[in-house]
Short mmCIF file of N, CA and C and ligand atoms in Angstrom, two decimals:
data_model
loop_
_atom_site.label_atom_id
_atom_site.label_comp_id
_atom_site.label_asym_id
_atom_site.label_seq_id
_atom_site.Cartn_x
_atom_site.Cartn_y
_atom_site.Cartn_z
N MET C 1 46.50 7.35 -23.76
CA MET C 1 45.25 7.67 -24.47
C MET C 1 44.21 6.56 -24.25
N GLN C 2 44.68 5.33 -24.41
CA GLN C 2 43.81 4.18 -24.21
C GLN C 2 43.22 4.20 -22.80
N PHE C 3 44.08 4.48 -21.84
CA PHE C 3 43.71 4.51 -20.44
C PHE C 3 42.65 5.60 -20.18
N TYR C 4 42.91 6.76 -20.77
CA TYR C 4 42.02 7.91 -20.64
C TYR C 4 40.61 7.56 -21.15
N LYS C 5 40.57 6.92 -22.32
CA LYS C 5 39.29 6.55 -22.93
C LYS C 5 38.52 5.56 -22.04
N SER C 6 39.23 4.58 -21.57
CA SER C 6 38.52 3.57 -20.77
C SER C 6 38.00 4.18 -19.47
N ASN C 7 38.73 5.20 -18.98
CA ASN C 7 38.24 5.89 -17.79
C ASN C 7 36.92 6.62 -18.05
N ILE C 8 36.85 7.22 -19.23
CA ILE C 8 35.61 7.92 -19.60
C ILE C 8 34.45 6.93 -19.62
N PHE C 9 34.70 5.76 -20.18
CA PHE C 9 33.64 4.76 -20.24
C PHE C 9 33.25 4.31 -18.83
N LEU C 10 34.25 4.17 -17.99
CA LEU C 10 33.98 3.75 -16.62
C LEU C 10 33.10 4.79 -15.91
N VAL C 11 33.46 6.07 -16.08
CA VAL C 11 32.69 7.14 -15.43
C VAL C 11 31.27 7.16 -15.97
N ALA C 12 31.16 7.04 -17.31
CA ALA C 12 29.82 7.06 -17.92
C ALA C 12 28.98 5.90 -17.39
N TRP C 13 29.62 4.76 -17.27
CA TRP C 13 28.89 3.58 -16.78
C TRP C 13 28.43 3.79 -15.34
N LEU C 14 29.33 4.37 -14.52
CA LEU C 14 28.98 4.60 -13.11
C LEU C 14 27.82 5.59 -12.98
N VAL C 15 27.87 6.64 -13.82
CA VAL C 15 26.79 7.64 -13.78
C VAL C 15 25.46 6.99 -14.15
N LEU C 16 25.51 6.17 -15.20
CA LEU C 16 24.30 5.48 -15.66
C LEU C 16 23.78 4.54 -14.56
N ALA C 17 24.71 3.79 -13.96
CA ALA C 17 24.32 2.85 -12.91
C ALA C 17 23.71 3.60 -11.73
N ALA C 18 24.33 4.72 -11.35
CA ALA C 18 23.82 5.51 -10.22
C ALA C 18 22.42 6.03 -10.54
N TYR C 19 22.22 6.46 -11.80
CA TYR C 19 20.92 6.98 -12.21
C TYR C 19 19.86 5.88 -12.12
N CYS C 20 20.20 4.70 -12.62
CA CYS C 20 19.25 3.59 -12.58
C CYS C 20 18.91 3.21 -11.15
N LEU C 21 19.91 3.19 -10.30
CA LEU C 21 19.67 2.85 -8.90
C LEU C 21 18.77 3.89 -8.24
N ALA C 22 18.98 5.17 -8.59
CA ALA C 22 18.19 6.24 -7.98
C ALA C 22 16.73 6.13 -8.40
N GLU C 23 16.47 5.50 -9.54
CA GLU C 23 15.09 5.35 -9.99
C GLU C 23 14.24 4.64 -8.94
N GLN C 24 14.67 3.49 -8.49
CA GLN C 24 13.96 2.83 -7.41
C GLN C 24 14.92 1.83 -6.80
N SER C 25 15.60 2.28 -5.76
CA SER C 25 16.76 1.54 -5.28
C SER C 25 16.42 0.70 -4.06
N TYR C 26 15.24 0.07 -4.10
CA TYR C 26 14.90 -0.75 -2.94
C TYR C 26 14.08 -1.96 -3.37
N GLU C 27 14.06 -2.94 -2.48
CA GLU C 27 13.20 -4.11 -2.69
C GLU C 27 12.18 -4.15 -1.58
N ILE C 28 10.97 -4.59 -1.92
CA ILE C 28 9.87 -4.63 -0.96
C ILE C 28 9.40 -6.07 -0.79
N ILE C 29 9.35 -6.53 0.44
CA ILE C 29 8.79 -7.85 0.72
C ILE C 29 7.67 -7.67 1.74
N ASN C 30 6.51 -8.27 1.47
CA ASN C 30 5.42 -8.20 2.44
C ASN C 30 5.79 -9.00 3.68
N GLU C 31 5.62 -8.38 4.83
CA GLU C 31 6.01 -9.01 6.09
C GLU C 31 4.79 -9.60 6.80
N ARG C 32 3.77 -8.78 7.05
CA ARG C 32 2.56 -9.26 7.72
C ARG C 32 1.42 -8.26 7.52
N MET C 33 0.19 -8.75 7.85
CA MET C 33 -0.97 -7.87 7.86
C MET C 33 -1.40 -7.70 9.32
N GLU C 34 -1.96 -6.54 9.62
CA GLU C 34 -2.48 -6.32 10.97
C GLU C 34 -3.91 -5.80 10.83
N SER C 35 -4.73 -6.07 11.83
CA SER C 35 -6.08 -5.49 11.82
C SER C 35 -6.37 -4.89 13.19
N TYR C 36 -7.21 -3.88 13.19
CA TYR C 36 -7.50 -3.14 14.41
C TYR C 36 -9.01 -2.96 14.52
N PRO C 37 -9.59 -3.22 15.70
CA PRO C 37 -11.02 -2.95 15.86
C PRO C 37 -11.29 -1.45 15.93
N GLY C 38 -12.56 -1.08 15.70
CA GLY C 38 -12.95 0.32 15.82
C GLY C 38 -12.97 0.75 17.28
N LEU C 39 -13.15 2.05 17.48
CA LEU C 39 -13.14 2.61 18.82
C LEU C 39 -14.34 2.12 19.64
N GLN C 40 -15.55 2.22 19.04
CA GLN C 40 -16.75 1.77 19.73
C GLN C 40 -17.36 0.55 19.05
N GLU C 41 -17.33 0.55 17.73
CA GLU C 41 -17.83 -0.59 16.96
C GLU C 41 -16.93 -0.75 15.74
N THR C 42 -16.92 -1.98 15.21
CA THR C 42 -16.09 -2.26 14.03
C THR C 42 -17.02 -2.49 12.86
N ARG C 43 -16.90 -1.65 11.83
CA ARG C 43 -17.75 -1.77 10.64
C ARG C 43 -16.96 -2.23 9.42
N VAL C 44 -15.64 -2.21 9.55
CA VAL C 44 -14.77 -2.71 8.49
C VAL C 44 -13.81 -3.71 9.14
N ILE C 45 -13.88 -4.97 8.67
CA ILE C 45 -13.18 -6.05 9.35
C ILE C 45 -12.07 -6.59 8.44
N ALA C 46 -10.84 -6.45 8.91
CA ALA C 46 -9.68 -6.84 8.08
C ALA C 46 -8.89 -7.98 8.72
N ASP C 47 -9.52 -8.68 9.68
CA ASP C 47 -8.71 -9.64 10.45
C ASP C 47 -8.52 -10.99 9.78
N ASN C 48 -9.05 -11.13 8.56
CA ASN C 48 -8.87 -12.38 7.83
C ASN C 48 -7.85 -12.26 6.70
N LEU C 49 -7.14 -11.13 6.67
CA LEU C 49 -6.12 -10.94 5.63
C LEU C 49 -4.77 -11.39 6.14
N LYS C 50 -4.08 -12.18 5.32
CA LYS C 50 -2.78 -12.71 5.74
C LYS C 50 -1.79 -12.64 4.58
N ILE C 51 -0.53 -12.72 4.94
CA ILE C 51 0.52 -12.85 3.91
C ILE C 51 0.81 -14.34 3.77
N VAL C 52 0.70 -14.83 2.53
CA VAL C 52 0.84 -16.29 2.34
C VAL C 52 1.85 -16.62 1.24
N GLY C 53 2.36 -17.83 1.32
CA GLY C 53 3.14 -18.42 0.23
C GLY C 53 4.56 -17.90 0.12
N ARG C 54 5.28 -18.52 -0.83
CA ARG C 54 6.68 -18.18 -1.02
C ARG C 54 6.82 -16.75 -1.56
N GLU C 55 5.82 -16.31 -2.34
CA GLU C 55 5.88 -14.95 -2.89
C GLU C 55 5.44 -13.89 -1.89
N ARG C 56 4.93 -14.35 -0.75
CA ARG C 56 4.46 -13.46 0.31
C ARG C 56 3.40 -12.48 -0.23
N SER C 57 2.35 -13.06 -0.79
CA SER C 57 1.25 -12.24 -1.32
C SER C 57 0.15 -12.08 -0.27
N MET C 58 -0.73 -11.12 -0.52
CA MET C 58 -1.85 -10.86 0.38
C MET C 58 -3.02 -11.77 0.02
N ASN C 59 -3.63 -12.35 1.01
CA ASN C 59 -4.73 -13.28 0.76
C ASN C 59 -5.75 -13.21 1.89
N GLY C 60 -7.02 -13.29 1.51
CA GLY C 60 -8.07 -13.30 2.53
C GLY C 60 -9.21 -12.38 2.16
N THR C 61 -9.96 -11.98 3.16
CA THR C 61 -11.15 -11.17 2.88
C THR C 61 -11.17 -9.89 3.72
N LEU C 62 -11.89 -8.93 3.19
CA LEU C 62 -12.06 -7.62 3.80
C LEU C 62 -13.57 -7.38 3.80
N ILE C 63 -14.14 -7.16 4.99
CA ILE C 63 -15.59 -7.06 5.07
C ILE C 63 -16.03 -5.62 5.38
N PHE C 64 -16.84 -5.07 4.50
CA PHE C 64 -17.47 -3.77 4.75
C PHE C 64 -18.91 -4.05 5.16
N LEU C 65 -19.28 -3.72 6.39
CA LEU C 65 -20.63 -3.99 6.89
C LEU C 65 -21.64 -2.93 6.47
N ASP C 66 -21.15 -1.80 5.96
CA ASP C 66 -22.04 -0.72 5.51
C ASP C 66 -21.68 -0.31 4.09
N ASP C 67 -22.68 0.22 3.38
CA ASP C 67 -22.37 0.96 2.15
C ASP C 67 -21.58 2.18 2.60
N CYS C 68 -20.43 2.40 2.01
CA CYS C 68 -19.59 3.53 2.44
C CYS C 68 -19.77 4.70 1.48
N ASP C 69 -20.53 5.69 1.93
CA ASP C 69 -20.79 6.85 1.08
C ASP C 69 -19.80 7.97 1.40
N ASN C 70 -20.00 9.08 0.72
CA ASN C 70 -19.06 10.19 0.85
C ASN C 70 -19.42 11.11 2.01
N GLU C 71 -20.63 10.94 2.57
CA GLU C 71 -21.06 11.85 3.62
C GLU C 71 -20.65 11.40 5.00
N HIS C 72 -20.82 10.10 5.27
CA HIS C 72 -20.55 9.61 6.63
C HIS C 72 -19.21 8.91 6.76
N TYR C 73 -18.64 8.46 5.64
CA TYR C 73 -17.43 7.63 5.72
C TYR C 73 -16.20 8.36 5.20
N LYS C 74 -15.13 8.21 5.95
CA LYS C 74 -13.85 8.78 5.53
C LYS C 74 -12.77 7.74 5.76
N PHE C 75 -11.60 7.96 5.17
CA PHE C 75 -10.44 7.14 5.54
C PHE C 75 -9.18 7.98 5.51
N ASP C 76 -8.18 7.48 6.19
CA ASP C 76 -6.84 8.05 6.03
C ASP C 76 -5.83 6.92 5.93
N ILE C 77 -4.66 7.23 5.44
CA ILE C 77 -3.57 6.25 5.40
C ILE C 77 -2.35 6.89 6.05
N LYS C 78 -1.86 6.23 7.09
CA LYS C 78 -0.68 6.73 7.77
C LYS C 78 0.47 5.77 7.50
N LEU C 79 1.66 6.32 7.34
CA LEU C 79 2.85 5.51 7.11
C LEU C 79 3.76 5.62 8.33
N TYR C 80 4.27 4.47 8.76
CA TYR C 80 5.17 4.42 9.92
C TYR C 80 6.43 3.68 9.51
N SER C 81 7.56 4.13 10.05
CA SER C 81 8.83 3.46 9.77
C SER C 81 9.44 2.92 11.06
N ASP C 82 9.94 1.69 10.96
CA ASP C 82 10.66 1.06 12.08
C ASP C 82 12.02 0.65 11.49
N PRO C 83 12.97 1.60 11.45
CA PRO C 83 14.21 1.36 10.70
C PRO C 83 15.03 0.20 11.25
N ASN C 84 14.97 -0.05 12.55
CA ASN C 84 15.82 -1.08 13.15
C ASN C 84 15.10 -2.40 13.39
N ASP C 85 13.83 -2.49 12.95
CA ASP C 85 13.06 -3.71 13.14
C ASP C 85 13.01 -4.11 14.61
N ASP C 86 12.77 -3.10 15.49
CA ASP C 86 12.71 -3.38 16.92
C ASP C 86 11.35 -3.02 17.50
N GLY C 87 10.34 -2.86 16.62
CA GLY C 87 8.99 -2.57 17.09
C GLY C 87 8.73 -1.11 17.39
N ASN C 88 9.73 -0.27 17.11
CA ASN C 88 9.61 1.15 17.41
C ASN C 88 9.18 1.92 16.15
N PHE C 89 7.87 1.91 15.87
CA PHE C 89 7.36 2.56 14.66
C PHE C 89 7.17 4.05 14.88
N LYS C 90 7.71 4.84 13.95
CA LYS C 90 7.52 6.30 14.02
C LYS C 90 6.70 6.78 12.82
N LEU C 91 5.77 7.69 13.11
CA LEU C 91 4.92 8.23 12.06
C LEU C 91 5.75 9.05 11.07
N LEU C 92 5.57 8.80 9.78
CA LEU C 92 6.28 9.56 8.75
C LEU C 92 5.40 10.71 8.26
N PRO C 93 6.03 11.80 7.81
CA PRO C 93 5.25 12.95 7.32
C PRO C 93 4.77 12.72 5.89
N MET C 94 4.20 11.55 5.61
CA MET C 94 3.64 11.23 4.28
C MET C 94 2.30 10.56 4.54
N GLY C 95 1.68 10.09 3.47
CA GLY C 95 0.43 9.37 3.65
C GLY C 95 -0.72 10.13 3.04
N VAL C 96 -1.93 9.70 3.37
CA VAL C 96 -3.14 10.29 2.81
C VAL C 96 -3.93 10.89 3.96
N PRO C 97 -4.18 12.22 3.91
CA PRO C 97 -4.96 12.84 4.98
C PRO C 97 -6.39 12.31 4.99
N ARG C 98 -7.06 12.44 6.12
CA ARG C 98 -8.43 11.94 6.23
C ARG C 98 -9.31 12.64 5.19
N MET C 99 -9.99 11.83 4.38
CA MET C 99 -10.84 12.42 3.35
C MET C 99 -12.06 11.56 3.10
N PRO C 100 -13.13 12.17 2.53
CA PRO C 100 -14.36 11.42 2.29
C PRO C 100 -14.08 10.17 1.45
N MET C 101 -14.76 9.07 1.79
CA MET C 101 -14.50 7.75 1.23
C MET C 101 -14.42 7.74 -0.30
N CYS C 102 -15.47 8.20 -0.96
CA CYS C 102 -15.50 8.06 -2.42
C CYS C 102 -14.46 8.95 -3.08
N ASP C 103 -14.24 10.16 -2.52
CA ASP C 103 -13.20 11.05 -3.06
C ASP C 103 -11.84 10.39 -2.95
N GLY C 104 -11.59 9.79 -1.79
CA GLY C 104 -10.29 9.17 -1.54
C GLY C 104 -10.05 7.96 -2.42
N LEU C 105 -11.10 7.16 -2.61
CA LEU C 105 -10.97 5.98 -3.47
C LEU C 105 -10.67 6.41 -4.90
N ARG C 106 -11.38 7.45 -5.35
CA ARG C 106 -11.20 7.91 -6.72
C ARG C 106 -9.79 8.47 -6.92
N THR C 107 -9.27 9.14 -5.90
CA THR C 107 -7.98 9.81 -6.03
C THR C 107 -6.81 8.85 -5.83
N TYR C 108 -6.84 8.09 -4.71
CA TYR C 108 -5.65 7.31 -4.34
C TYR C 108 -5.75 5.84 -4.71
N TYR C 109 -6.88 5.23 -4.38
CA TYR C 109 -7.04 3.79 -4.63
C TYR C 109 -6.88 3.48 -6.12
N VAL C 110 -7.50 4.33 -6.94
CA VAL C 110 -7.45 4.11 -8.39
C VAL C 110 -6.01 4.15 -8.90
N GLN C 111 -5.19 5.02 -8.30
CA GLN C 111 -3.80 5.15 -8.76
C GLN C 111 -2.86 4.13 -8.14
N VAL C 112 -3.04 3.86 -6.83
CA VAL C 112 -2.03 3.11 -6.09
C VAL C 112 -2.34 1.61 -6.02
N VAL C 113 -3.63 1.27 -5.81
CA VAL C 113 -3.97 -0.13 -5.57
C VAL C 113 -4.59 -0.79 -6.80
N GLN C 114 -5.52 -0.07 -7.43
CA GLN C 114 -6.31 -0.69 -8.50
C GLN C 114 -5.49 -1.28 -9.65
N PRO C 115 -4.34 -0.66 -10.04
CA PRO C 115 -3.56 -1.25 -11.12
C PRO C 115 -3.13 -2.70 -10.85
N SER C 116 -3.09 -3.10 -9.58
CA SER C 116 -2.67 -4.47 -9.24
C SER C 116 -3.85 -5.44 -9.22
N LEU C 117 -5.06 -4.95 -9.40
CA LEU C 117 -6.25 -5.78 -9.24
C LEU C 117 -6.89 -6.14 -10.58
N THR C 118 -7.37 -7.38 -10.68
CA THR C 118 -8.15 -7.78 -11.84
C THR C 118 -9.44 -8.39 -11.32
N TYR C 119 -10.55 -7.73 -11.62
CA TYR C 119 -11.84 -8.18 -11.12
C TYR C 119 -12.10 -9.62 -11.54
N GLY C 120 -12.50 -10.43 -10.57
CA GLY C 120 -12.83 -11.82 -10.86
C GLY C 120 -11.62 -12.74 -10.85
N VAL C 121 -10.42 -12.17 -10.85
CA VAL C 121 -9.21 -12.99 -10.84
C VAL C 121 -8.56 -12.95 -9.46
N ASN C 122 -8.15 -11.74 -9.02
CA ASN C 122 -7.55 -11.66 -7.69
C ASN C 122 -8.39 -10.83 -6.71
N THR C 123 -9.58 -10.40 -7.14
CA THR C 123 -10.48 -9.69 -6.23
C THR C 123 -11.89 -9.61 -6.78
N ASN C 124 -12.85 -9.37 -5.90
CA ASN C 124 -14.20 -9.01 -6.34
C ASN C 124 -14.52 -7.58 -5.94
N LEU C 125 -13.48 -6.81 -5.57
CA LEU C 125 -13.70 -5.38 -5.35
C LEU C 125 -14.12 -4.76 -6.67
N PRO C 126 -15.15 -3.90 -6.66
CA PRO C 126 -15.61 -3.34 -7.94
C PRO C 126 -14.54 -2.48 -8.58
N HIS C 127 -14.47 -2.51 -9.91
CA HIS C 127 -13.56 -1.62 -10.62
C HIS C 127 -14.08 -0.19 -10.47
N ILE C 128 -13.22 0.72 -10.03
CA ILE C 128 -13.65 2.11 -9.85
C ILE C 128 -13.24 2.90 -11.08
N PRO C 129 -14.23 3.43 -11.84
CA PRO C 129 -13.89 4.18 -13.05
C PRO C 129 -13.33 5.56 -12.69
N ALA C 130 -12.77 6.24 -13.69
CA ALA C 130 -12.13 7.55 -13.45
C ALA C 130 -13.07 8.52 -12.75
N GLU C 131 -14.39 8.45 -13.08
CA GLU C 131 -15.33 9.41 -12.48
C GLU C 131 -15.75 8.99 -11.06
N GLY C 132 -15.27 7.83 -10.62
CA GLY C 132 -15.54 7.40 -9.25
C GLY C 132 -16.71 6.44 -9.15
N LEU C 133 -16.90 5.91 -7.94
CA LEU C 133 -17.99 4.97 -7.67
C LEU C 133 -18.46 5.29 -6.26
N CYS C 134 -19.76 5.52 -6.09
CA CYS C 134 -20.24 5.89 -4.77
C CYS C 134 -21.67 5.39 -4.57
N PRO C 135 -22.01 4.77 -3.45
CA PRO C 135 -21.06 4.41 -2.38
C PRO C 135 -20.29 3.14 -2.76
N LEU C 136 -19.25 2.83 -1.99
CA LEU C 136 -18.62 1.52 -2.10
C LEU C 136 -19.58 0.56 -1.41
N PRO C 137 -20.17 -0.42 -2.16
CA PRO C 137 -21.22 -1.25 -1.56
C PRO C 137 -20.69 -2.17 -0.46
N LYS C 138 -21.55 -2.37 0.54
CA LYS C 138 -21.17 -3.31 1.61
C LYS C 138 -21.08 -4.71 1.03
N ASP C 139 -20.06 -5.44 1.44
CA ASP C 139 -19.84 -6.78 0.90
C ASP C 139 -18.65 -7.40 1.61
N GLU C 140 -18.46 -8.69 1.33
CA GLU C 140 -17.23 -9.35 1.75
C GLU C 140 -16.37 -9.46 0.51
N TYR C 141 -15.26 -8.73 0.51
CA TYR C 141 -14.39 -8.69 -0.66
C TYR C 141 -13.19 -9.59 -0.45
N TYR C 142 -12.79 -10.29 -1.49
CA TYR C 142 -11.59 -11.12 -1.34
C TYR C 142 -10.42 -10.53 -2.10
N LEU C 143 -9.25 -10.79 -1.56
CA LEU C 143 -7.99 -10.53 -2.26
C LEU C 143 -7.31 -11.89 -2.37
N LYS C 144 -6.96 -12.30 -3.56
CA LYS C 144 -6.41 -13.63 -3.75
C LYS C 144 -4.97 -13.52 -4.27
N ASN C 145 -4.05 -13.93 -3.42
CA ASN C 145 -2.62 -13.93 -3.78
C ASN C 145 -2.21 -12.63 -4.46
N LEU C 146 -2.53 -11.53 -3.81
CA LEU C 146 -2.29 -10.21 -4.40
C LEU C 146 -0.91 -9.68 -4.03
N LEU C 147 -0.16 -9.30 -5.07
CA LEU C 147 1.10 -8.57 -4.87
C LEU C 147 0.90 -7.18 -5.45
N LEU C 148 1.19 -6.15 -4.67
CA LEU C 148 1.01 -4.79 -5.17
C LEU C 148 2.12 -4.45 -6.16
N ASP C 149 1.72 -3.83 -7.26
CA ASP C 149 2.67 -3.34 -8.24
C ASP C 149 3.22 -2.02 -7.69
N THR C 150 4.50 -1.99 -7.37
CA THR C 150 5.06 -0.81 -6.68
C THR C 150 5.86 0.10 -7.62
N ASP C 151 5.71 -0.12 -8.94
CA ASP C 151 6.49 0.67 -9.90
C ASP C 151 6.23 2.17 -9.80
N THR C 152 5.01 2.54 -9.36
CA THR C 152 4.69 3.96 -9.30
C THR C 152 4.98 4.56 -7.93
N TRP C 153 5.59 3.77 -7.04
CA TRP C 153 5.86 4.28 -5.69
C TRP C 153 7.05 5.23 -5.72
N PRO C 154 7.21 6.03 -4.66
CA PRO C 154 8.30 7.01 -4.64
C PRO C 154 9.68 6.36 -4.80
N ASN C 155 10.62 7.15 -5.32
CA ASN C 155 11.98 6.64 -5.52
C ASN C 155 12.67 6.33 -4.20
N GLN C 156 12.39 7.13 -3.21
CA GLN C 156 13.07 6.98 -1.93
C GLN C 156 12.08 6.64 -0.83
N ILE C 157 12.25 5.50 -0.21
CA ILE C 157 11.50 5.21 1.00
C ILE C 157 12.47 4.62 2.03
N PRO C 158 12.22 4.88 3.31
CA PRO C 158 13.19 4.47 4.32
C PRO C 158 13.33 2.96 4.42
N ARG C 159 14.55 2.50 4.71
CA ARG C 159 14.84 1.08 4.88
C ARG C 159 14.28 0.58 6.21
N GLY C 160 14.14 -0.72 6.32
CA GLY C 160 13.60 -1.32 7.54
C GLY C 160 12.15 -1.68 7.33
N LEU C 161 11.38 -1.72 8.41
CA LEU C 161 9.97 -2.05 8.27
C LEU C 161 9.18 -0.77 7.97
N LEU C 162 8.24 -0.90 7.05
CA LEU C 162 7.35 0.22 6.70
C LEU C 162 5.93 -0.28 6.87
N LYS C 163 5.16 0.47 7.66
CA LYS C 163 3.76 0.08 7.89
C LYS C 163 2.84 1.10 7.23
N ALA C 164 1.93 0.61 6.38
CA ALA C 164 0.91 1.47 5.79
C ALA C 164 -0.41 1.08 6.43
N LYS C 165 -0.99 1.99 7.21
CA LYS C 165 -2.21 1.69 7.97
C LYS C 165 -3.37 2.53 7.45
N MET C 166 -4.43 1.82 7.06
CA MET C 166 -5.63 2.51 6.57
C MET C 166 -6.70 2.42 7.63
N THR C 167 -7.21 3.57 8.05
CA THR C 167 -8.26 3.61 9.07
C THR C 167 -9.53 4.17 8.44
N ILE C 168 -10.65 3.50 8.73
CA ILE C 168 -11.95 3.95 8.22
C ILE C 168 -12.69 4.66 9.36
N PHE C 169 -13.33 5.76 9.02
CA PHE C 169 -14.08 6.54 10.01
C PHE C 169 -15.54 6.63 9.57
N LYS C 170 -16.44 6.46 10.55
CA LYS C 170 -17.87 6.69 10.30
C LYS C 170 -18.28 7.87 11.17
N ASP C 171 -18.75 8.93 10.56
CA ASP C 171 -19.04 10.17 11.28
C ASP C 171 -17.86 10.55 12.19
N ASP C 172 -16.68 10.44 11.62
CA ASP C 172 -15.42 10.83 12.26
C ASP C 172 -15.00 9.98 13.46
N ILE C 173 -15.63 8.82 13.61
CA ILE C 173 -15.18 7.89 14.66
C ILE C 173 -14.58 6.65 14.00
N ASP C 174 -13.41 6.27 14.45
CA ASP C 174 -12.67 5.11 13.93
C ASP C 174 -13.53 3.84 14.03
N VAL C 175 -13.84 3.22 12.87
CA VAL C 175 -14.65 1.99 12.88
C VAL C 175 -13.87 0.78 12.35
N GLY C 176 -12.54 0.85 12.41
CA GLY C 176 -11.73 -0.30 12.03
C GLY C 176 -10.58 0.10 11.12
N ALA C 177 -9.52 -0.69 11.18
CA ALA C 177 -8.34 -0.37 10.39
C ALA C 177 -7.60 -1.65 10.03
N GLY C 178 -6.84 -1.54 8.97
CA GLY C 178 -5.97 -2.65 8.56
C GLY C 178 -4.62 -2.08 8.16
N ALA C 179 -3.58 -2.88 8.33
CA ALA C 179 -2.25 -2.39 7.97
C ALA C 179 -1.46 -3.47 7.26
N LEU C 180 -0.63 -3.02 6.33
CA LEU C 180 0.32 -3.90 5.66
C LEU C 180 1.72 -3.49 6.12
N VAL C 181 2.44 -4.46 6.67
CA VAL C 181 3.82 -4.18 7.08
C VAL C 181 4.75 -4.79 6.04
N MET C 182 5.64 -3.96 5.52
CA MET C 182 6.57 -4.40 4.48
C MET C 182 8.01 -4.24 4.95
N LYS C 183 8.88 -5.07 4.41
CA LYS C 183 10.31 -4.92 4.71
C LYS C 183 10.99 -4.32 3.49
N ILE C 184 11.65 -3.18 3.71
CA ILE C 184 12.31 -2.48 2.62
C ILE C 184 13.82 -2.70 2.75
N THR C 185 14.42 -3.23 1.69
CA THR C 185 15.87 -3.48 1.75
C THR C 185 16.54 -2.94 0.48
N ASP C 186 17.86 -2.78 0.55
CA ASP C 186 18.63 -2.46 -0.64
C ASP C 186 18.69 -3.71 -1.50
N PRO C 187 18.74 -3.52 -2.82
CA PRO C 187 18.80 -4.70 -3.69
C PRO C 187 20.10 -5.47 -3.44
N LYS C 188 20.01 -6.80 -3.56
CA LYS C 188 21.21 -7.62 -3.31
C LYS C 188 22.12 -7.58 -4.52
C1 NAG R 1 -6.64 -17.50 0.78
O1 NAG R 1 -7.87 -16.97 1.28
C2 NAG R 1 -9.00 -17.78 0.99
C3 NAG R 1 -10.23 -17.01 1.44
O2 NAG R 1 -10.16 -16.59 2.76
C4 NAG R 1 -8.85 -19.12 1.70
O3 NAG R 1 -9.93 -19.96 1.39
C5 NAG R 1 -7.53 -19.78 1.27
O4 NAG R 1 -7.33 -20.96 2.01
C6 NAG R 1 -6.37 -18.83 1.47
N1 NAG R 1 -5.13 -19.40 0.93
C7 NAG R 1 -4.03 -19.55 1.68
C8 NAG R 1 -2.85 -20.10 0.97
O5 NAG R 1 -3.98 -19.25 2.87
#
């Protein structure tokens, strides 16, 4: 009887542990930042962003040379996985489809990035209210020792290197892109 009871506890504990692990069973470490020039001209410059320090946070500046309105400017976010860390990145069927700048910022940026930002502390990017902000004014924006809060990210993401690349388009022509490469591992 004693044995039977302790087995029940063991099973219950395992189920609970499995449930907790399924919640978010990975660790994310920032690996590097990448920047890409535009096709004909570069209007968004991300080449001064770097991963710094022991915490591997994002640091540097992001320059928008134009006011980015909803009519001429769009962006998309593509996700790539390199499971074996051998430079072989494959496009994943996730991400953000190309959409007008202000709509996209209001929908995705506000949910995914903005919770990690505090105006005047780790960035001078303007706070975007629920109703949106348009245009995003041209400026040199800083990110200071920024670590993204990933609590709201999906439960399952592939292990290995994960690249999130944001490309900006002006009248549907690529005018610059930046990417964050992260290493996804199982918890130790
Ligand atoms: C962080 O970025 C700022 C602005 O570009 C720079 O002055 C500073 O030296 C950077 N810090 C580190 C640790 O690289």
